[in-house]
């Protein structure tokens, strides 16, 4: 492995790696691409608050479903997060928040617009004020196709809570699905 790949894998940041190597980030990018090195970044270390929240949920999903293939390691902003035994799964996360300042009711909101026509499942992590996971929802594609967003009321009165799954049952669920041919990269 050469110094450029080694530096990029260590930092997962073009600017920092390029500075360490004494070259421009553009030069490093071109060299990495020529060598077939995926330029994916690291949302946990360098992303916005939303990126970090998403990355934490993706890490949690990978911990719970260890046989899931993380597509974000293969390509930056992949069309969906995981290939799980041939099923396309995107992981979403949301903090509680007030969507309407007129009312005090809080909810978790998830944007499905990009993945709603691609994925077989959306796995939504509802994050509580103390940063713990309050609910994990696993929604099959039949119920979200074409939806732009989903809002889940924090007061427990939401049809989306019908799709709650216990974390410990997530891997077992995917293992029990009928065999499906492996996903092709989006």
Backbone as JSON, one array per atom type, in Angstrom:
{
  "sequence": "XXXXXXXXXXXXXXXXXXXXXXXXXXXXXXXXXXXXXXXXXXXXXXXXXXXXXXXXXXXXXXXXXXXXXXXXXXXXXXXXXXXXXXXXXXXXXXXXXXXXXXXXXXXXXXXXXXXXXXXXXXXXXXXXXXXXXXXXXXXXXXXXXXXXXXXXXXXXXXXXXXXXXXXXXXXXXXXXXXXXXXXXXX",
  "N": [[0.86, -1.18, 0.0], [0.55, 2.22, -0.83], [1.81, 5.49, 0.31], [-0.16, 7.49, -0.06], [-2.66, 6.17, -0.11], [-2.52, 4.94, 2.39], [-2.4, 7.2, 4.13], [-4.88, 8.4, 3.51], [-6.68, 6.38, 4.32], [-6.17, 6.39, 7.02], [-7.0, 8.96, 7.89], [-9.43, 9.51, 6.52], [-10.16, 11.82, 5.22], [-9.86, 14.1, 2.71], [-8.6, 16.67, 2.66], [-7.04, 16.79, 5.05], [-5.38, 14.54, 4.74], [-4.07, 15.22, 2.35], [-2.66, 17.52, 3.16], [-0.93, 16.37, 5.02], [0.61, 14.88, 3.26], [1.69, 16.83, 1.72], [0.59, 17.75, -0.7], [-1.97, 18.95, -3.02], [-5.49, 18.68, -2.29], [-6.95, 18.01, -4.49], [-5.12, 16.78, -6.22], [-4.5, 14.54, -4.68], [-7.02, 13.33, -4.64], [-7.4, 12.63, -7.37], [-5.27, 10.82, -7.69], [-5.98, 8.8, -5.84], [-8.4, 7.9, -6.95], [-7.46, 6.91, -9.42], [-6.08, 4.72, -8.5], [-8.08, 3.15, -7.64], [-9.08, 3.45, -5.09], [-11.68, 3.79, -2.8], [-13.22, 6.88, -2.2], [-14.6, 8.0, 0.47], [-14.97, 9.44, 2.84], [-15.57, 10.4, 6.32], [-18.18, 10.46, 8.19], [-18.7, 10.42, 10.92], [-16.52, 11.65, 12.16], [-16.11, 14.06, 10.71], [-18.47, 15.08, 9.76], [-21.6, 16.99, 9.59], [-23.87, 17.82, 12.33], [-26.21, 16.38, 11.76], [-25.2, 14.52, 9.94], [-23.47, 13.11, 11.63], [-25.3, 12.04, 13.47], [-26.7, 10.33, 11.78], [-24.59, 8.63, 11.03], [-24.01, 7.42, 13.47], [-26.36, 5.93, 13.87], [-26.15, 4.23, 11.65], [-23.83, 2.82, 12.35], [-24.79, 1.55, 14.61], [-26.79, -0.07, 13.48], [-25.16, -1.77, 11.96], [-23.79, -3.03, 14.02], [-25.89, -4.44, 15.21], [-26.81, -6.0, 13.1], [-24.62, -7.82, 12.03], [-23.83, -9.1, 9.66], [-24.53, -7.47, 7.61], [-23.74, -5.62, 4.68], [-21.9, -2.75, 4.42], [-22.54, -0.24, 2.39], [-21.65, 2.37, 2.28], [-18.99, 2.32, 2.73], [-17.99, 1.64, 0.36], [-18.69, 3.53, -1.53], [-19.08, 7.03, -1.63], [-21.94, 8.59, -0.36], [-23.73, 6.54, -1.19], [-26.52, 5.0, -2.87], [-28.17, 3.65, -1.09], [-27.85, 2.47, 2.28], [-27.14, -0.19, 3.26], [-26.58, -3.58, 2.2], [-28.32, -6.34, 2.84], [-28.18, -9.54, 2.86], [-28.98, -9.52, 0.19], [-31.06, -7.72, 0.24], [-32.04, -4.33, 0.0], [-31.32, -1.83, 2.23], [-31.97, 1.16, 3.91], [-30.77, 3.28, 6.41], [-32.14, 5.41, 8.79], [-32.21, 8.26, 10.98], [-33.39, 10.19, 13.75], [-33.72, 12.98, 15.94], [-35.9, 13.94, 18.64], [-38.21, 16.53, 17.98], [-39.94, 19.7, 17.76], [-42.22, 20.19, 15.27], [-44.11, 22.01, 14.66], [-44.42, 25.14, 15.82], [-46.62, 26.14, 17.07], [-47.8, 24.12, 18.48], [-46.99, 22.01, 21.23], [-46.3, 19.43, 20.84], [-44.01, 16.85, 20.13], [-42.02, 15.21, 17.6], [-40.48, 12.55, 15.67], [-38.78, 12.87, 12.68], [-38.38, 11.68, 9.38], [-36.73, 11.62, 6.31], [-37.59, 10.22, 3.31], [-37.33, 10.57, 0.65], [-35.24, 10.24, -1.36], [-34.57, 7.51, -1.24], [-36.93, 6.1, -1.39], [-37.88, 4.86, -3.7], [-36.04, 2.95, -4.23], [-35.18, 1.26, -2.12], [-35.69, -1.79, -0.18], [-36.28, -1.91, 2.48], [-36.71, 0.47, 5.13], [-34.92, 1.42, 7.91], [-35.51, 2.9, 10.82], [-34.21, 4.9, 13.34], [-35.33, 6.15, 16.28], [-34.37, 8.69, 18.2], [-33.98, 9.54, 21.55], [-34.17, 12.29, 23.97], [-32.02, 11.9, 25.71], [-30.14, 10.81, 24.1], [-30.38, 8.12, 23.7], [-31.67, 5.2, 22.02], [-35.01, 5.2, 21.38], [-37.03, 3.96, 19.85], [-36.93, 1.46, 17.3], [-37.7, 1.27, 14.03], [-38.77, -0.8, 11.44], [-39.52, -0.6, 8.26], [-41.24, -2.0, 5.62], [-40.91, -1.83, 2.03], [-43.37, -1.71, 0.66], [-44.94, -0.03, 2.16], [-43.85, 2.5, 2.14], [-43.24, 3.37, -0.41], [-42.79, 5.96, -2.69], [-43.26, 7.94, -0.78], [-42.34, 11.09, 0.61], [-41.58, 11.97, 3.16], [-41.72, 10.95, 6.63], [-43.41, 11.25, 9.66], [-43.19, 10.66, 13.07], [-45.04, 10.56, 15.87], [-44.09, 11.52, 19.13], [-45.63, 10.97, 21.29], [-46.53, 8.41, 21.29], [-48.66, 7.81, 19.7], [-48.87, 6.89, 16.8], [-49.18, 5.61, 13.55], [-46.92, 4.58, 12.43], [-45.5, 3.39, 14.43], [-46.38, 0.83, 14.45], [-44.56, -0.62, 13.07], [-42.45, -1.11, 14.68], [-39.55, -2.77, 15.85], [-37.84, -5.06, 17.89], [-34.53, -4.54, 18.81], [-32.83, -6.79, 19.15], [-34.09, -8.65, 17.57], [-33.74, -7.96, 14.96], [-31.56, -8.9, 13.28], [-32.25, -11.6, 13.18], [-34.71, -11.42, 11.87], [-33.93, -10.55, 9.24], [-32.37, -12.75, 8.52], [-34.33, -14.68, 8.3], [-35.75, -14.1, 6.02], [-36.76, -14.87, 2.63], [-34.35, -16.13, 0.29], [-32.54, -13.83, -1.69], [-31.24, -12.47, -4.68], [-27.94, -11.06, -4.7], [-27.58, -7.53, -4.16], [-27.15, -5.1, -6.69], [-24.71, -2.57, -7.14], [-25.84, 0.71, -6.61]],
  "CA": [[0.0, 0.0, 0.0], [1.39, 3.42, -0.89], [1.6, 6.52, 1.34], [-1.4, 8.22, -0.27], [-3.77, 5.33, 0.36], [-2.34, 4.77, 3.83], [-2.8, 8.45, 4.78], [-6.32, 8.59, 3.37], [-7.38, 5.4, 5.17], [-5.98, 6.8, 8.41], [-7.77, 10.17, 8.2], [-10.71, 9.54, 5.82], [-10.42, 13.23, 4.91], [-8.94, 14.49, 1.64], [-7.82, 17.87, 3.01], [-6.05, 16.46, 6.09], [-4.41, 13.62, 4.14], [-3.27, 15.98, 1.37], [-1.74, 18.37, 3.92], [0.08, 15.47, 5.57], [1.46, 14.44, 2.17], [2.27, 18.0, 1.06], [0.03, 17.93, -2.04], [-3.33, 19.5, -2.97], [-6.51, 17.64, -2.13], [-7.38, 17.61, -5.84], [-4.13, 15.82, -6.7], [-4.71, 13.31, -3.92], [-8.27, 12.73, -5.1], [-7.16, 12.0, -8.68], [-4.4, 9.65, -7.5], [-6.75, 7.75, -5.17], [-9.34, 7.36, -7.93], [-6.69, 6.1, -10.38], [-5.68, 3.47, -7.84], [-9.28, 2.4, -7.26], [-9.38, 3.6, -3.65], [-12.94, 4.5, -2.58], [-13.14, 8.14, -1.46], [-15.9, 7.95, 1.14], [-15.08, 10.36, 3.97], [-15.9, 9.85, 7.63], [-19.23, 11.33, 8.72], [-18.64, 10.49, 12.38], [-15.49, 12.61, 12.59], [-16.07, 15.33, 10.0], [-19.78, 15.47, 9.25], [-22.45, 17.91, 10.34], [-24.59, 17.15, 13.41], [-27.12, 15.4, 11.14], [-24.36, 13.44, 9.4], [-22.99, 12.3, 12.76], [-26.44, 11.27, 14.0], [-26.92, 9.26, 10.81], [-23.47, 7.69, 11.11], [-24.18, 6.65, 14.71], [-27.42, 4.95, 13.62], [-25.61, 3.23, 10.73], [-22.93, 1.98, 13.15], [-25.64, 0.73, 15.48], [-27.4, -1.09, 12.62], [-24.1, -2.73, 11.61], [-23.54, -3.82, 15.23], [-27.04, -5.31, 15.43], [-26.89, -6.92, 11.95], [-23.2, -7.85, 11.66], [-23.61, -9.63, 8.32], [-24.92, -6.44, 6.64], [-22.63, -5.02, 3.95], [-22.0, -1.29, 4.49], [-22.27, 0.34, 1.08], [-20.99, 3.66, 2.43], [-17.54, 2.09, 2.69], [-17.64, 1.4, -1.04], [-18.95, 4.71, -2.35], [-19.62, 8.17, -0.89], [-23.36, 8.85, -0.62], [-24.32, 5.42, -1.92], [-27.98, 5.13, -2.99], [-28.76, 3.09, 0.12], [-26.76, 2.22, 3.24], [-26.72, -1.57, 3.49], [-27.07, -4.76, 1.5], [-28.49, -7.38, 3.86], [-28.56, -10.79, 2.22], [-29.63, -9.21, -1.07], [-32.11, -6.71, 0.43], [-31.53, -2.95, 0.09], [-31.8, -1.22, 3.46], [-31.43, 2.46, 4.24], [-30.91, 3.57, 7.83], [-32.5, 6.8, 9.07], [-32.22, 8.58, 12.4], [-33.96, 11.5, 14.04], [-33.94, 13.43, 17.31], [-37.22, 14.53, 18.89], [-38.26, 17.98, 17.79], [-41.24, 20.3, 17.48], [-42.35, 20.56, 13.87], [-45.0, 23.15, 14.58], [-44.19, 25.92, 17.04], [-47.92, 26.39, 17.67], [-48.12, 23.0, 19.36], [-45.82, 21.52, 21.97], [-46.08, 18.01, 20.51], [-42.75, 16.55, 19.45], [-42.03, 14.02, 16.76], [-39.28, 12.18, 14.95], [-39.06, 13.02, 11.24], [-37.46, 10.96, 8.51], [-36.87, 11.9, 4.88], [-37.48, 9.0, 2.51], [-37.51, 10.91, -0.76], [-34.23, 9.68, -2.27], [-34.49, 6.06, -1.2], [-38.26, 5.47, -1.38], [-38.11, 4.06, -4.9], [-34.9, 2.05, -4.39], [-34.96, 0.34, -0.99], [-36.64, -2.81, 0.24], [-36.63, -1.59, 3.86], [-36.14, 1.61, 5.83], [-34.75, 1.14, 9.33], [-35.51, 4.23, 11.43], [-33.84, 4.98, 14.76], [-35.93, 7.3, 16.96], [-33.43, 9.0, 19.27], [-34.57, 10.29, 22.66], [-33.41, 13.46, 24.43], [-30.79, 11.47, 26.37], [-29.34, 10.21, 23.02], [-30.6, 6.68, 23.6], [-32.66, 4.83, 21.01], [-36.33, 4.97, 21.98], [-37.7, 2.98, 19.0], [-36.35, 1.09, 16.01], [-38.79, 0.93, 13.13], [-38.35, -1.45, 10.21], [-40.67, -0.4, 7.39], [-41.09, -2.62, 4.3], [-41.09, -0.91, 0.9], [-44.77, -1.58, 0.28], [-45.6, 0.99, 2.96], [-43.25, 3.84, 2.01], [-42.97, 3.72, -1.81], [-43.28, 7.26, -3.14], [-43.38, 8.94, 0.3], [-41.24, 12.04, 0.76], [-41.13, 11.98, 4.55], [-42.57, 10.3, 7.62], [-43.32, 11.87, 10.97], [-43.62, 9.72, 14.1], [-45.35, 11.3, 17.08], [-43.39, 11.04, 20.33], [-46.59, 10.62, 22.35], [-46.89, 7.0, 21.16], [-49.86, 7.69, 18.87], [-48.48, 6.98, 15.4], [-49.33, 4.35, 12.82], [-45.59, 4.09, 12.09], [-45.0, 2.56, 15.53], [-46.75, -0.56, 14.15], [-43.39, -1.25, 12.44], [-41.37, -1.21, 15.65], [-38.91, -4.08, 15.99], [-36.87, -5.12, 18.99], [-33.18, -4.59, 18.22], [-32.29, -8.15, 19.16], [-34.78, -9.46, 16.57], [-33.47, -7.42, 13.64], [-30.73, -9.84, 12.51], [-33.05, -12.81, 12.99], [-35.7, -11.11, 10.83], [-33.3, -10.59, 7.92], [-31.96, -14.14, 8.26], [-35.5, -15.5, 8.02], [-36.33, -13.72, 4.73], [-36.37, -15.75, 1.52], [-33.11, -15.76, -0.38], [-32.67, -12.85, -2.76], [-29.94, -12.3, -5.32], [-27.23, -9.91, -4.16], [-27.88, -6.22, -4.74], [-26.15, -4.47, -7.56], [-24.41, -1.23, -6.65], [-26.7, 1.75, -7.19]],
  "C": [[0.91, 1.24, 0.0], [1.0, 4.44, 0.18], [0.27, 7.25, 1.19], [-2.6, 7.44, 0.25], [-3.7, 5.17, 1.87], [-2.8, 6.02, 4.6], [-4.31, 8.65, 4.7], [-7.1, 7.62, 4.25], [-7.27, 5.77, 6.64], [-6.92, 7.96, 8.77], [-9.19, 10.18, 7.65], [-11.15, 10.99, 5.55], [-9.39, 13.67, 3.89], [-8.03, 15.64, 2.05], [-6.71, 17.54, 4.02], [-4.97, 15.55, 5.51], [-3.49, 14.36, 3.16], [-2.25, 16.87, 2.08], [-0.61, 17.53, 4.51], [1.09, 15.06, 4.5], [2.14, 15.6, 1.43], [1.82, 18.18, -0.39], [-1.36, 18.53, -1.9], [-4.32, 18.36, -2.82], [-6.97, 17.13, -3.5], [-6.42, 16.56, -6.42], [-4.3, 14.49, -5.99], [-5.96, 12.58, -4.41], [-8.05, 11.97, -6.42], [-6.31, 10.74, -8.52], [-5.14, 8.5, -6.83], [-7.72, 7.08, -6.15], [-8.64, 6.46, -8.96], [-6.31, 4.75, -9.81], [-6.87, 2.64, -7.37], [-9.64, 2.48, -5.8], [-10.7, 4.36, -3.49], [-12.72, 5.75, -1.73], [-14.51, 8.34, -0.81], [-16.04, 8.96, 2.28], [-15.42, 9.63, 5.26], [-16.89, 10.8, 8.3], [-19.18, 11.45, 10.24], [-17.65, 11.55, 12.86], [-15.67, 13.99, 11.97], [-17.42, 15.83, 9.51], [-20.49, 16.49, 10.12], [-23.13, 17.13, 11.47], [-25.52, 16.07, 12.85], [-26.35, 14.22, 10.57], [-23.89, 12.51, 10.51], [-24.1, 11.45, 13.35], [-26.73, 10.09, 13.08], [-25.84, 8.19, 10.89], [-23.55, 6.83, 12.37], [-25.24, 5.57, 14.5], [-26.92, 3.85, 12.67], [-24.66, 2.28, 11.45], [-23.73, 1.03, 14.05], [-26.3, -0.39, 14.68], [-26.37, -2.18, 12.3], [-23.76, -3.61, 12.82], [-24.65, -4.85, 15.43], [-27.16, -6.38, 14.34], [-25.48, -7.05, 11.37], [-22.91, -8.37, 10.25], [-24.06, -8.65, 7.23], [-23.67, -5.87, 5.98], [-22.85, -3.51, 3.9], [-21.59, -0.68, 3.16], [-21.57, 1.69, 1.15], [-19.47, 3.53, 2.49], [-17.05, 1.92, 1.26], [-17.76, 2.65, -1.9], [-19.55, 5.8, -1.47], [-21.06, 8.41, -1.33], [-23.97, 7.78, -1.53], [-25.84, 5.58, -1.93], [-28.75, 4.57, -1.82], [-27.61, 2.58, 0.99], [-26.25, 0.78, 3.28], [-27.34, -2.55, 2.51], [-27.12, -5.84, 2.57], [-29.06, -8.61, 3.17], [-29.38, -10.55, 0.95], [-30.74, -8.17, -0.96], [-31.46, -5.34, 0.63], [-32.17, -2.27, 1.29], [-31.15, 0.14, 3.63], [-31.74, 2.73, 5.71], [-31.13, 5.07, 8.0], [-32.45, 7.01, 10.57], [-32.79, 9.98, 12.58], [-34.0, 11.72, 15.55], [-35.39, 13.9, 17.43], [-37.14, 16.02, 18.59], [-39.69, 18.42, 17.53], [-41.26, 20.7, 16.02], [-43.21, 21.79, 13.7], [-44.9, 23.92, 15.88], [-45.49, 26.25, 17.77], [-48.27, 25.34, 18.71], [-46.85, 22.49, 20.01], [-45.47, 20.08, 21.61], [-44.77, 17.84, 19.73], [-42.9, 15.3, 18.6], [-40.64, 13.75, 16.21], [-39.64, 12.26, 13.47], [-37.97, 12.35, 10.43], [-37.75, 11.3, 7.06], [-36.61, 10.62, 4.1], [-37.32, 9.3, 1.03], [-36.5, 10.28, -1.7], [-34.29, 8.16, -2.35], [-35.84, 5.36, -1.38], [-38.54, 4.6, -2.6], [-37.04, 3.0, -5.12], [-34.87, 0.93, -3.35], [-36.07, -0.67, -0.78], [-37.14, -2.53, 1.66], [-36.0, -0.27, 4.27], [-36.08, 1.21, 7.3], [-34.54, 2.49, 10.01], [-35.2, 4.14, 12.92], [-34.41, 6.28, 15.33], [-35.09, 7.57, 18.2], [-34.08, 9.92, 20.29], [-33.67, 11.45, 23.07], [-32.08, 13.08, 25.07], [-29.84, 10.73, 25.4], [-29.45, 8.69, 22.94], [-31.65, 6.42, 22.51], [-33.96, 4.47, 21.7], [-37.09, 3.89, 21.19], [-36.82, 2.69, 17.79], [-37.53, 0.63, 15.16], [-38.2, 0.29, 11.88], [-39.56, -1.46, 9.28], [-40.4, -1.04, 6.03], [-41.48, -1.64, 3.19], [-42.55, -0.7, 0.51], [-45.47, -0.42, 0.99], [-44.97, 2.38, 2.86], [-42.98, 4.25, 0.56], [-43.6, 5.06, -2.15], [-43.43, 8.31, -2.04], [-42.14, 9.83, 0.34], [-40.67, 12.02, 2.17], [-42.17, 11.29, 5.42], [-42.33, 10.99, 8.94], [-43.93, 10.91, 11.99], [-43.81, 10.5, 15.4], [-44.64, 10.68, 18.28], [-44.36, 10.64, 21.44], [-47.09, 9.18, 22.24], [-48.1, 6.76, 20.29], [-49.51, 7.91, 17.4], [-48.62, 5.62, 14.74], [-47.96, 3.75, 12.5], [-45.0, 3.23, 13.2], [-45.44, 1.09, 15.38], [-45.56, -1.33, 13.59], [-42.18, -1.33, 13.39], [-40.86, -2.65, 15.72], [-37.92, -4.0, 17.14], [-35.49, -5.32, 18.36], [-32.65, -6.01, 18.11], [-32.95, -9.06, 18.12], [-34.48, -9.02, 15.13], [-32.66, -8.39, 12.77], [-31.51, -11.12, 12.21], [-34.1, -12.59, 11.89], [-35.07, -11.21, 9.44], [-32.86, -12.01, 7.55], [-33.13, -15.02, 7.85], [-36.16, -15.18, 6.67], [-35.93, -14.7, 3.64], [-35.12, -15.21, 0.83], [-33.4, -14.8, -1.54], [-31.29, -12.68, -3.39], [-29.26, -11.06, -4.77], [-27.58, -8.63, -4.91], [-26.77, -5.8, -5.67], [-25.94, -3.06, -7.04], [-25.29, -0.21, -7.38], [-25.86, 2.86, -7.79]]
}
